[in-house]
Coordinates of C-alpha atoms in Angstrom, one line a residue:
Chain Y
M1 CA -40.2 -18.3 15.3
D2 CA -39.1 -20.9 12.9
E3 CA -41.5 -19.8 10.2
E4 CA -40.4 -16.2 10.6
M5 CA -36.8 -17.2 10.0
S6 CA -37.7 -19.1 6.9
S7 CA -39.8 -16.4 5.6
S8 CA -37.2 -13.8 6.0
L9 CA -34.7 -16.1 4.2
R10 CA -37.1 -16.5 1.4
R11 CA -37.5 -12.7 1.1
M12 CA -33.7 -12.4 0.9
S13 CA -33.6 -14.8 -2.0
M14 CA -36.4 -13.1 -3.8
R15 CA -34.4 -9.9 -3.8
T16 CA -31.3 -11.5 -5.2
R17 CA -33.4 -13.2 -7.9
K18 CA -34.8 -9.9 -8.8
V19 CA -31.4 -8.4 -9.2
A20 CA -29.7 -11.3 -10.8
P21 CA -31.1 -11.0 -14.3
K22 CA -30.0 -7.5 -14.7
M23 CA -26.5 -8.3 -13.4
A24 CA -26.5 -11.4 -15.6
A25 CA -27.1 -9.3 -18.6
A26 CA -24.4 -6.9 -17.6
L27 CA -21.9 -9.5 -16.8
A28 CA -22.5 -12.2 -19.5
S29 CA -20.1 -10.8 -22.0
S30 CA -16.4 -11.1 -21.5
D31 CA -16.0 -7.4 -22.0
N32 CA -18.1 -6.8 -18.9
R33 CA -16.0 -9.4 -17.0
A34 CA -13.1 -7.3 -17.9
Q35 CA -14.8 -4.3 -16.5
A36 CA -15.6 -6.0 -13.3
M37 CA -11.9 -7.0 -13.1
L38 CA -10.9 -3.4 -13.6
A39 CA -13.4 -2.3 -11.0
R40 CA -11.8 -4.8 -8.6
L41 CA -8.4 -3.5 -9.3
E42 CA -9.5 0.0 -8.9
A43 CA -10.9 -0.9 -5.5
L44 CA -7.4 -1.9 -4.3
E45 CA -6.5 1.7 -4.4
N46 CA -9.4 2.9 -2.3
D47 CA -8.8 4.4 1.1
N48 CA -12.2 3.5 2.5
A49 CA -13.9 0.4 1.5
G50 CA -16.3 0.9 -1.4
L51 CA -18.2 3.6 0.3
E52 CA -15.9 6.2 -0.8
T53 CA -18.0 7.1 -3.8
V54 CA -21.1 7.5 -1.5
Q55 CA -19.6 10.1 0.7
V56 CA -16.6 11.6 -0.9
D57 CA -15.3 14.1 1.6
D58 CA -18.5 15.1 3.2
D59 CA -17.7 16.4 6.6
D60 CA -21.3 16.3 7.9
E61 CA -21.9 12.6 7.3
V62 CA -20.9 10.2 9.9
S63 CA -19.5 7.0 8.5
F64 CA -21.8 4.5 6.9
D65 CA -23.8 2.1 9.1
D66 CA -24.9 -1.3 8.0
D67 CA -28.3 -0.2 9.0
D68 CA -29.8 1.5 6.0
Q69 CA -32.4 3.4 8.0
A70 CA -29.9 5.0 10.2
Y71 CA -28.0 6.1 7.2
Q72 CA -31.0 7.6 5.5
K73 CA -31.9 9.5 8.7
K74 CA -28.4 11.0 8.9
Q75 CA -28.6 12.0 5.2
S76 CA -31.9 13.7 5.6
K77 CA -30.6 15.5 8.6
S78 CA -27.7 16.9 6.8
T79 CA -29.7 18.0 3.8
K80 CA -32.0 19.9 6.0
R81 CA -29.1 22.0 7.3
K82 CA -27.9 23.1 3.9
T83 CA -29.6 23.3 0.5
R84 CA -28.5 20.7 -1.9
Q85 CA -27.2 23.3 -4.3
A86 CA -25.0 25.0 -1.8
K87 CA -23.7 21.7 -0.6
A88 CA -22.9 20.5 -4.2
L89 CA -21.1 23.8 -4.9
E90 CA -19.1 23.5 -1.7
N91 CA -18.2 19.9 -2.5
A92 CA -17.1 20.7 -6.0
K93 CA -14.8 23.3 -4.6
K94 CA -13.5 21.1 -1.8
A95 CA -13.3 17.8 -3.5
P96 CA -9.8 17.0 -4.6
R97 CA -9.6 15.5 -8.0
T98 CA -8.4 12.0 -8.4
F99 CA -4.9 11.4 -9.7
L100 CA -6.2 10.1 -12.9
E101 CA -8.0 13.3 -13.6
L102 CA -4.9 15.2 -13.0
L103 CA -3.0 12.9 -15.2
Q104 CA -5.4 13.5 -18.0
E105 CA -5.2 17.2 -17.5
A106 CA -1.4 17.1 -17.7
N107 CA -1.7 15.6 -21.2
L108 CA 1.4 13.6 -21.1
E109 CA 0.8 12.3 -24.6
S110 CA 1.7 15.6 -26.1
L111 CA 5.3 15.3 -24.9
P112 CA 7.9 14.3 -27.5
P113 CA 8.5 10.6 -27.5
H114 CA 12.0 10.8 -26.0
V115 CA 10.9 12.6 -22.8
P116 CA 10.4 10.1 -19.9
S117 CA 7.1 10.7 -18.3
Y118 CA 4.7 9.0 -15.8
S119 CA 2.9 7.0 -18.5
R120 CA 6.1 5.8 -20.1
A121 CA 7.6 4.7 -16.9
A122 CA 4.9 2.0 -16.4
V123 CA 6.5 -1.4 -16.6
G124 CA 4.2 -2.7 -19.3
P125 CA 2.6 -6.1 -19.9
P126 CA 4.4 -9.3 -18.7
S127 CA 6.4 -11.3 -21.2
S128 CA 4.5 -14.4 -20.5
T129 CA 0.8 -14.3 -20.5
A130 CA 0.6 -17.4 -18.4
R131 CA -1.5 -16.7 -15.4
R132 CA -2.1 -18.7 -12.3
H133 CA -5.6 -18.9 -11.1
F134 CA -6.6 -19.1 -7.5
C135 CA -9.9 -20.1 -6.1
T136 CA -11.7 -17.1 -5.1
V137 CA -13.4 -18.9 -2.2
C138 CA -10.5 -20.8 -0.5
G139 CA -7.4 -19.5 -2.3
F140 CA -6.0 -22.8 -3.6
S141 CA -5.4 -23.2 -7.3
G142 CA -8.8 -22.8 -9.0
S143 CA -9.1 -24.9 -12.1
Y144 CA -12.7 -24.0 -13.0
T145 CA -14.3 -20.9 -14.1
C146 CA -17.8 -19.8 -13.1
V147 CA -19.8 -19.7 -16.3
Q148 CA -21.9 -16.9 -15.1
C149 CA -19.3 -14.4 -13.8
G150 CA -15.9 -15.7 -14.7
M151 CA -14.5 -16.0 -11.1
R152 CA -12.5 -19.0 -10.3
F153 CA -13.2 -21.9 -8.0
C154 CA -11.6 -25.2 -7.3
S155 CA -14.2 -27.7 -6.2
I156 CA -17.9 -28.3 -6.1
R157 CA -17.9 -27.2 -2.5
C158 CA -16.3 -23.9 -3.3
Q159 CA -18.6 -23.5 -6.3
T160 CA -21.7 -23.8 -4.1
I161 CA -20.3 -21.2 -1.7
H162 CA -19.5 -19.0 -4.7
T163 CA -22.9 -19.2 -6.3
D164 CA -24.6 -18.7 -2.9
T165 CA -22.6 -15.7 -1.7
R166 CA -20.9 -13.9 -4.6
C167 CA -21.8 -14.9 -8.0
L168 CA -23.5 -12.0 -9.8
K169 CA -24.0 -10.2 -6.5
F170 CA -21.4 -7.6 -6.8
V171 CA -21.8 -4.4 -8.7
A172 CA -19.6 -4.1 -11.7
Chain T
M1 CA 21.4 29.4 11.0
M2 CA 23.0 27.2 8.4
S3 CA 22.5 24.0 10.3
N4 CA 18.8 24.1 10.4
V5 CA 17.6 21.9 7.6
V6 CA 14.4 20.0 7.9
V7 CA 14.3 16.8 6.0
V8 CA 10.9 15.4 5.1
D9 CA 10.4 12.2 3.2
N10 CA 6.9 12.6 2.2
G11 CA 5.5 9.2 1.5
G12 CA 2.0 8.2 0.5
G13 CA 1.7 6.1 3.6
L14 CA 4.1 7.5 6.2
I15 CA 5.9 10.9 6.6
K16 CA 9.4 10.6 7.8
A17 CA 10.5 13.9 9.2
G18 CA 13.4 15.2 11.1
I19 CA 16.4 17.5 11.3
G20 CA 19.2 17.1 8.7
G21 CA 22.4 15.6 10.0
E22 CA 20.8 13.3 12.5
R23 CA 20.8 9.5 12.2
D24 CA 17.1 8.9 12.6
P25 CA 14.0 11.1 11.9
T26 CA 12.2 12.8 14.8
C27 CA 9.0 11.3 13.8
V28 CA 7.5 8.7 11.5
V29 CA 3.8 9.3 11.3
P30 CA 1.0 8.3 8.9
N31 CA 0.4 10.8 6.1
C32 CA -3.3 10.9 6.5
T33 CA -6.2 11.9 8.7
A34 CA -8.8 9.6 10.0
R35 CA -12.1 9.9 11.9
P36 CA -13.2 7.2 14.2
S37 CA -16.7 6.2 13.7
S38 CA -17.5 7.4 17.2
S39 CA -16.5 11.0 16.9
K40 CA -16.6 13.9 14.6
K41 CA -13.0 15.0 15.0
W42 CA -10.4 14.3 12.4
L43 CA -7.2 12.9 13.9
V44 CA -4.0 13.9 12.2
A45 CA -0.7 12.0 11.9
D46 CA 0.7 11.3 15.2
Q47 CA -2.6 11.3 17.0
L48 CA -3.4 8.2 15.1
L49 CA -0.5 6.4 16.7
S50 CA -1.7 7.0 20.3
P51 CA -2.8 3.7 21.9
S52 CA -5.9 5.2 23.5
E53 CA -7.5 6.1 20.2
D54 CA -10.0 3.6 19.0
L55 CA -9.6 3.4 15.2
T56 CA -12.0 0.7 14.4
S57 CA -14.0 1.5 11.4
A58 CA -12.3 4.9 11.1
T59 CA -12.9 6.9 7.9
L60 CA -9.6 7.8 6.2
R61 CA -8.5 10.6 4.1
R62 CA -5.1 10.7 2.4
P63 CA -3.5 13.5 0.5
F64 CA -1.9 11.0 -1.8
D65 CA -3.6 8.9 -4.5
R66 CA -1.5 6.4 -6.5
G67 CA 1.5 7.9 -4.9
H68 CA 0.9 11.4 -6.1
L69 CA -0.3 14.4 -4.2
I70 CA -4.0 15.1 -5.0
N71 CA -5.1 17.0 -2.1
P72 CA -2.8 20.0 -1.4
D73 CA -5.1 21.5 1.3
L74 CA -5.0 18.3 3.3
Q75 CA -1.3 17.9 2.9
S76 CA -0.6 21.5 4.0
S77 CA -2.6 21.0 7.2
V78 CA -0.7 17.8 7.9
W79 CA 2.6 19.5 7.3
A80 CA 1.5 22.5 9.4
H81 CA 0.7 20.2 12.3
L82 CA 4.0 18.3 11.7
F83 CA 6.2 21.4 11.8
T84 CA 4.6 23.2 14.6
N85 CA 3.6 20.4 17.0
L86 CA 6.1 17.6 16.3
L87 CA 9.3 19.1 15.0
K88 CA 8.7 22.5 16.6
I89 CA 10.7 24.4 14.1
N90 CA 10.3 27.9 12.6
P91 CA 10.0 27.6 8.8
A92 CA 11.1 31.1 8.2
S93 CA 14.5 30.3 9.5
S94 CA 14.9 26.9 8.1
S95 CA 15.4 25.1 4.8
L96 CA 13.5 22.1 3.6
L97 CA 14.6 19.1 1.9
L98 CA 11.6 17.3 0.5
T99 CA 11.1 14.2 -1.5
E100 CA 9.0 14.0 -4.4
P101 CA 7.7 11.0 -6.2
L102 CA 9.4 10.3 -9.6
F103 CA 7.5 11.9 -12.6
A104 CA 5.4 14.2 -10.4
L105 CA 3.1 16.2 -12.6
P106 CA 3.9 19.9 -13.1
S107 CA 0.6 20.9 -11.6
I108 CA 1.3 19.0 -8.5
Q109 CA 4.8 20.5 -8.3
H110 CA 3.4 24.0 -8.5
A111 CA 1.0 23.2 -5.7
V112 CA 3.8 21.9 -3.5
D113 CA 6.0 24.9 -4.2
E114 CA 3.1 27.2 -3.3
I115 CA 2.5 25.4 0.0
I116 CA 6.2 25.5 1.0
F117 CA 6.9 29.1 0.2
E118 CA 3.6 30.8 0.5
E119 CA 1.7 29.0 3.2
L120 CA 4.5 27.7 5.3
N121 CA 7.0 30.3 4.5
F122 CA 10.2 28.2 4.3
R123 CA 13.5 30.0 3.7
A124 CA 14.7 27.7 1.1
L125 CA 13.6 24.4 -0.6
F126 CA 15.4 21.5 -2.2
V127 CA 13.4 18.8 -3.9
A128 CA 15.0 15.4 -4.2
D129 CA 13.8 12.1 -5.6
S130 CA 14.1 9.0 -3.4
P131 CA 16.2 6.7 -5.4
S132 CA 19.1 9.1 -5.5
L133 CA 19.0 9.6 -1.8
V134 CA 19.0 5.8 -1.2
H135 CA 22.0 5.6 -3.4
L136 CA 23.7 8.3 -1.6
Y137 CA 23.1 6.7 1.8
E138 CA 24.3 3.2 0.7
A139 CA 27.3 4.7 -1.1
S140 CA 28.3 6.6 2.0
R141 CA 27.9 3.5 4.3
R142 CA 30.2 1.4 2.3
P143 CA 32.8 3.7 0.8
Y144 CA 34.7 0.7 -0.7
G145 CA 31.6 -1.2 -1.8
L146 CA 30.6 -1.5 -5.4
V147 CA 27.9 1.0 -5.1
S148 CA 30.3 3.8 -4.3
K149 CA 33.1 2.6 -6.6
A150 CA 31.0 2.2 -9.7
Q151 CA 28.9 5.1 -8.6
C152 CA 25.8 3.5 -9.9
S153 CA 23.1 1.3 -8.4
L154 CA 19.6 0.1 -9.1
V155 CA 17.2 1.2 -6.4
V156 CA 14.0 -0.9 -6.0
D157 CA 11.7 1.1 -3.9
C158 CA 8.6 -0.9 -3.0
G159 CA 6.6 1.5 -1.0
F160 CA 3.1 2.2 -0.1
S161 CA 1.6 3.3 -3.4
F162 CA 3.8 1.8 -6.0
T163 CA 7.1 0.1 -6.8
H164 CA 9.9 1.6 -8.8
A165 CA 13.0 0.1 -10.2
A166 CA 15.3 3.1 -10.8
P167 CA 18.7 3.1 -12.0
V168 CA 21.0 5.8 -10.3
L169 CA 24.2 7.0 -11.8
Q170 CA 26.5 9.5 -9.9
N171 CA 23.7 10.5 -7.7
F172 CA 21.2 11.1 -10.4
T173 CA 18.2 9.0 -11.1
L174 CA 18.3 8.0 -14.8
N175 CA 14.6 8.8 -15.3
Y176 CA 14.6 7.2 -18.8
G177 CA 15.3 3.9 -17.2
V178 CA 12.8 4.0 -14.4
K179 CA 10.1 1.4 -14.5
R180 CA 7.1 1.5 -12.3
L181 CA 4.8 -1.3 -11.1
D182 CA 1.5 -0.1 -9.8
L183 CA 1.4 -2.1 -6.7
G184 CA 2.4 -1.2 -3.2
G185 CA 1.5 -1.8 0.4
K186 CA -1.8 -0.1 0.1
A187 CA -3.0 -2.4 -2.6
L188 CA -1.7 -5.4 -0.7
T189 CA -3.5 -4.4 2.5
N190 CA -6.7 -3.8 0.5
Y191 CA -6.3 -7.2 -1.1
L192 CA -5.9 -8.9 2.2
K193 CA -8.9 -7.0 3.5
E194 CA -11.0 -8.3 0.6
L195 CA -9.8 -11.9 1.1
V196 CA -10.5 -11.9 4.9
S197 CA -13.8 -10.1 4.5
Y198 CA -15.1 -12.7 2.1
R199 CA -13.7 -15.7 3.8
S200 CA -14.2 -14.9 7.5
V201 CA -14.9 -11.5 9.1
N202 CA -15.9 -8.2 7.5
V203 CA -12.9 -6.0 7.9
M204 CA -13.3 -3.8 4.9
D205 CA -13.3 -0.7 7.1
E206 CA -10.4 -1.6 9.2
S207 CA -7.4 -0.3 7.4
F208 CA -5.2 0.1 10.4
I209 CA -5.9 -3.3 11.8
M210 CA -5.3 -5.0 8.4
D211 CA -2.0 -3.1 8.0
D212 CA -0.9 -4.6 11.3
V213 CA -2.1 -8.1 10.2
K214 CA -0.2 -7.7 6.9
E215 CA 3.0 -6.5 8.7
K216 CA 3.0 -9.3 11.3
L217 CA 1.7 -12.3 9.4
C218 CA 2.4 -12.0 5.7
F219 CA 5.5 -13.4 4.2
V220 CA 6.9 -14.2 0.7
S221 CA 6.7 -17.8 -0.4
L222 CA 9.7 -19.4 -2.1
D223 CA 7.7 -22.2 -3.6
V224 CA 4.1 -21.3 -4.1
Q225 CA 2.8 -24.8 -5.1
R226 CA 4.5 -26.5 -2.2
D227 CA 3.2 -23.9 0.2
L228 CA -0.2 -24.3 -1.1
K229 CA -0.1 -28.0 -0.4
I230 CA 1.1 -27.3 3.1
A231 CA -1.5 -24.7 3.7
R232 CA -4.1 -27.2 2.8
R233 CA -3.2 -29.8 5.5
P234 CA -5.6 -30.2 8.4
G235 CA -5.1 -29.3 12.0
K236 CA -1.6 -29.0 13.4
D237 CA 0.1 -30.1 10.2
N238 CA -0.8 -26.9 8.6
L239 CA 2.2 -24.8 9.4
Y240 CA 0.7 -21.6 8.0
R241 CA -2.6 -21.4 9.9
C242 CA -2.5 -18.6 12.3
S243 CA -5.0 -16.6 14.2
Y244 CA -5.2 -12.9 14.6
V245 CA -7.4 -11.5 17.4
L246 CA -9.4 -8.4 16.6
P247 CA -9.7 -5.6 19.2
D248 CA -12.8 -5.8 21.2
G249 CA -12.7 -2.3 22.5
I250 CA -12.8 -3.3 26.1
T251 CA -9.8 -5.4 27.1
H252 CA -7.6 -4.5 24.2
M253 CA -7.8 -1.7 21.9
R254 CA -5.3 -3.0 19.3
G255 CA -5.5 -6.4 17.5
F256 CA -2.7 -8.8 18.0
V257 CA -1.4 -12.2 16.8
K258 CA -2.9 -14.8 19.0
D259 CA 0.2 -17.0 19.2
T260 CA 3.5 -15.6 17.9
N261 CA 5.1 -19.0 18.0
E262 CA 2.3 -20.3 15.8
A263 CA 2.9 -17.4 13.5
K264 CA 6.6 -18.2 13.2
R265 CA 6.2 -21.9 12.5
Y266 CA 6.7 -21.5 8.8
L267 CA 10.3 -20.2 9.3
A268 CA 11.8 -23.5 10.3
L269 CA 10.2 -25.4 7.4
H270 CA 13.2 -25.0 5.2
E271 CA 15.8 -26.7 7.3
N272 CA 13.7 -29.8 7.8
E273 CA 10.2 -30.5 8.3
A274 CA 10.0 -33.3 10.9
P275 CA 11.2 -31.8 14.1
F276 CA 9.0 -29.0 13.3
L277 CA 5.8 -31.0 13.6
A278 CA 7.0 -32.0 17.0
G279 CA 7.2 -28.3 17.8
G280 CA 3.6 -28.1 16.7
K281 CA 2.7 -30.6 19.3
D282 CA 4.3 -28.7 22.0
Y283 CA 2.3 -25.9 21.0
V284 CA -0.9 -27.9 21.5
E285 CA 0.0 -28.8 25.0
L286 CA 0.9 -25.2 25.8
Q287 CA -2.5 -24.2 24.5
D288 CA -4.3 -26.7 26.8
G289 CA -2.4 -25.5 29.8
S290 CA -3.3 -21.9 29.3
D291 CA -7.0 -22.0 28.7
N292 CA -8.0 -19.4 31.3
P293 CA -6.9 -16.2 29.6
K294 CA -8.8 -17.4 26.5
D295 CA -12.0 -17.7 28.5
K296 CA -11.5 -14.3 29.9
R297 CA -11.1 -12.7 26.7
N298 CA -14.5 -13.3 25.2
I299 CA -17.2 -15.9 25.3
D300 CA -17.7 -15.8 21.7
L301 CA -14.3 -16.5 20.4
T302 CA -15.2 -17.0 16.7
K303 CA -16.3 -13.4 16.5
T304 CA -13.2 -11.7 17.6
E305 CA -10.6 -13.6 15.7
F306 CA -10.0 -15.0 12.3
S307 CA -7.4 -17.3 11.0
L308 CA -5.2 -17.0 7.9
T309 CA -3.7 -19.8 5.9
N310 CA -2.7 -19.3 2.3
E311 CA -3.5 -15.6 2.4
R312 CA -0.3 -15.1 4.3
F313 CA 1.8 -15.7 1.2
L314 CA -0.6 -15.1 -1.5
V315 CA -0.9 -11.5 -0.7
P316 CA 2.7 -10.5 -1.1
E317 CA 2.8 -12.9 -4.1
M318 CA 1.1 -10.3 -6.1
I319 CA 4.2 -8.1 -6.3
F320 CA 5.9 -10.9 -8.1
R321 CA 3.0 -11.9 -10.3
P322 CA 0.6 -9.0 -10.8
A323 CA -0.9 -10.9 -13.7
D324 CA -2.5 -13.4 -11.3
L325 CA -4.6 -10.6 -10.1
G326 CA -5.7 -9.6 -13.6
M327 CA -3.2 -6.7 -13.9
N328 CA -1.6 -6.2 -17.2
Q329 CA 1.8 -5.5 -15.6
A330 CA 5.0 -7.5 -15.4
G331 CA 6.3 -8.8 -12.0
L332 CA 9.0 -7.2 -9.9
A333 CA 11.8 -9.2 -11.4
E334 CA 10.9 -8.4 -14.9
C335 CA 10.4 -4.8 -13.9
I336 CA 14.1 -4.8 -12.7
V337 CA 15.3 -6.4 -15.9
R338 CA 13.5 -3.8 -18.0
A339 CA 14.9 -0.9 -16.1
V340 CA 18.4 -2.2 -16.5
D341 CA 17.8 -2.9 -20.2
S342 CA 16.9 0.7 -20.9
C343 CA 20.3 1.8 -19.7
H344 CA 23.6 1.7 -21.6
S345 CA 24.9 -1.8 -21.9
H346 CA 28.1 -0.9 -20.1
L347 CA 26.1 -0.3 -17.0
H348 CA 24.3 -3.6 -16.9
P349 CA 26.8 -5.7 -15.0
A350 CA 27.2 -3.0 -12.3
L351 CA 23.6 -2.4 -12.0
Y352 CA 22.7 -6.1 -11.5
E353 CA 25.4 -6.4 -8.8
S354 CA 24.2 -3.4 -6.9
I355 CA 20.4 -3.8 -6.4
I356 CA 19.3 -2.0 -3.3
L357 CA 15.9 -2.8 -1.8
T358 CA 14.1 -0.1 0.0
G359 CA 10.6 0.8 1.0
G360 CA 8.2 -0.7 3.6
S361 CA 6.8 -3.5 1.4
T362 CA 10.3 -5.1 1.2
L363 CA 10.0 -5.9 4.8
F364 CA 8.1 -9.1 4.1
P365 CA 10.3 -12.0 5.3
R366 CA 12.2 -13.7 2.4
F367 CA 11.4 -10.9 0.0
A368 CA 15.1 -10.5 -1.1
Q369 CA 15.5 -14.3 -1.4
R370 CA 12.5 -14.7 -3.6
L371 CA 13.4 -11.8 -5.8
E372 CA 16.9 -13.3 -6.3
M373 CA 15.3 -16.6 -7.2
E374 CA 13.1 -14.9 -9.8
L375 CA 15.7 -12.6 -11.2
R376 CA 18.5 -15.0 -11.7
P377 CA 17.1 -16.9 -14.7
L378 CA 16.3 -13.6 -16.4
V379 CA 19.8 -12.2 -16.1
P380 CA 22.5 -13.2 -18.5
D381 CA 24.9 -15.8 -17.1
E382 CA 28.0 -13.7 -17.0
Y383 CA 26.5 -11.1 -14.7
Q384 CA 26.3 -11.5 -11.0
V385 CA 23.1 -10.7 -9.2
K386 CA 23.5 -9.1 -5.8
I387 CA 20.6 -7.8 -3.8
T388 CA 21.4 -5.5 -0.9
T389 CA 18.7 -5.0 1.7
Q390 CA 18.8 -1.9 3.9
E391 CA 18.9 -2.2 7.6
D392 CA 15.8 -0.1 7.9
P393 CA 14.1 0.1 4.5
I394 CA 11.4 2.6 5.7
L395 CA 14.0 5.1 6.9
G396 CA 16.5 4.6 4.1
V397 CA 15.3 7.5 2.0
W398 CA 15.3 9.8 5.0
R399 CA 18.7 8.9 6.1
G400 CA 20.1 9.7 2.6
G401 CA 18.3 13.0 2.8
S402 CA 19.7 13.8 6.2
L403 CA 23.2 13.1 4.8
L404 CA 22.6 15.4 1.8
A405 CA 21.2 18.1 4.1
S406 CA 24.4 18.0 6.2
S407 CA 26.7 18.4 3.2
P408 CA 28.4 21.7 2.8
D409 CA 27.1 22.2 -0.7
F410 CA 23.4 21.9 0.4
E411 CA 22.6 25.5 0.9
A412 CA 23.9 26.3 -2.6
M413 CA 21.7 23.7 -4.2
C414 CA 18.5 25.1 -2.7
V415 CA 16.0 27.5 -4.2
T416 CA 15.4 30.4 -1.8
K417 CA 12.2 32.1 -1.1
A418 CA 13.5 35.3 -2.7
E419 CA 14.3 33.3 -5.9
Y420 CA 10.8 31.8 -5.8
E421 CA 9.2 35.1 -5.5
E422 CA 11.2 36.5 -8.3
L423 CA 10.9 33.7 -10.8
G424 CA 8.1 31.5 -9.6
S425 CA 7.7 27.8 -9.6
A426 CA 9.5 27.3 -12.8
R427 CA 12.7 28.3 -11.1
C428 CA 12.6 25.4 -8.7
H429 CA 12.4 22.8 -11.4
R430 CA 15.1 24.1 -13.7
R431 CA 17.3 23.9 -10.7
F432 CA 16.5 20.4 -9.6
F433 CA 16.9 18.9 -13.1
H434 CA 13.4 17.6 -13.2

């Protein structure tokens, strides 16, 4: 029993180690950090947590389970009912475009500069660039930056938690 | 015939709908559909509010994205449900007053006109923007107040999808002065979700529950550094720690704040701290006495509840300092200053003195206080800063609309179905000065 536990734990860590180099490469540069930041901000406007991209407006799929197998089963069931092409076509017709797509289509840049528009109404960058940093683990002011991913932490304790649970484990 | 005006404040989060001339809307329902994980049926609007529905891990669909309509089909089905089942009106014999977000894109306006006139067959339509309606309502409430005398105000609408600071002059929103901050209640809820999911329980799928947590437990801090220190204290000295019990699906279907006294402890902090700690001790005794219901609830207590400390004020804090989150946008106070600055300098004193707060996200306790604290140093000395809060910020826009709908000129301002059929959607927008 005990051995089984430890072996499963080891397997877990093997997997993260396999993923980590890729992620490390993707996240090492500050530009990618900025991208990860943007992705996080984008996520704040999601209706359904993260999974939205997986099943945008697909009526046939029941919401995502933690159990991967169950999910795959459901997916294969739904693909059996319809051909992939028909489904894709239907989705393309049905799927509403995001607001950003609509915005791009409206081509607001072409308006003369004196006309107020959506893009000109944005408040713009703050006058002071000073930024408070909060520890991503506990929420108190975080004075240190993780050298690998750029997230903030406040103490060794939080750093350990951060590296164990989050560092380079999110998809940018 | 003439009295039948339907007023709909179509927000990204909540639809406020009712009959023009009345004081309160007939219904305030979520503007979305959701499907519980256990069923295949999509629930619309008011069905989501019924206490018997189990909405844990429900999949959500909203017609709005970033405050603008992106899914006209979904919106039209929500409206159809609203008009036939909730308001029980006949569109063919009624006019509609509809709010539209500022700077709605032309393609979206066309889509809305199409739904109103072609699918729902309304007799006439008037499209209004929310700041002017709020101004109208506040001006009529205090006929001798500054808002109605100077005929201008600065409406700060902090809603579900975004926050606008909009100067209004003589019932028209000065759209060149409007400034937008891309943060609203939805982003705040999602942020809280993210924090709680990382720190205690995974609630990423529980939008409805987290909305409730945010509404009940979050507040605006007046001194973040001090509050962070207090939130760090151990045990009962930590005035901000507070637990929320998640629904277990058996004994209670909705989550609730475990101890409301505990949740309110922060309120007394300002007067003086000492008696308050004593209050904390009372609370301990009370807890010991009433252990039984706790046992009944669940054996594994840690699984069904989570506690919040600094999240309670760090979440609304984002509106004041979006930069802390990595957003390249100025905070609310600066947003207001920029909105005022883009107006004529003669308007500045009057605008600063008639700031009206509206929208659901201004309901956080101490929101106005904090805003004034932040705003004062940014405003020239000789100007007064006065922030007015509405008695019900969620309904403020609707009440303004109801007032406008009952005015004798309303019918003349509308675009009728015949006009629409003759001239198309362009007609509507020339008429509404958008």
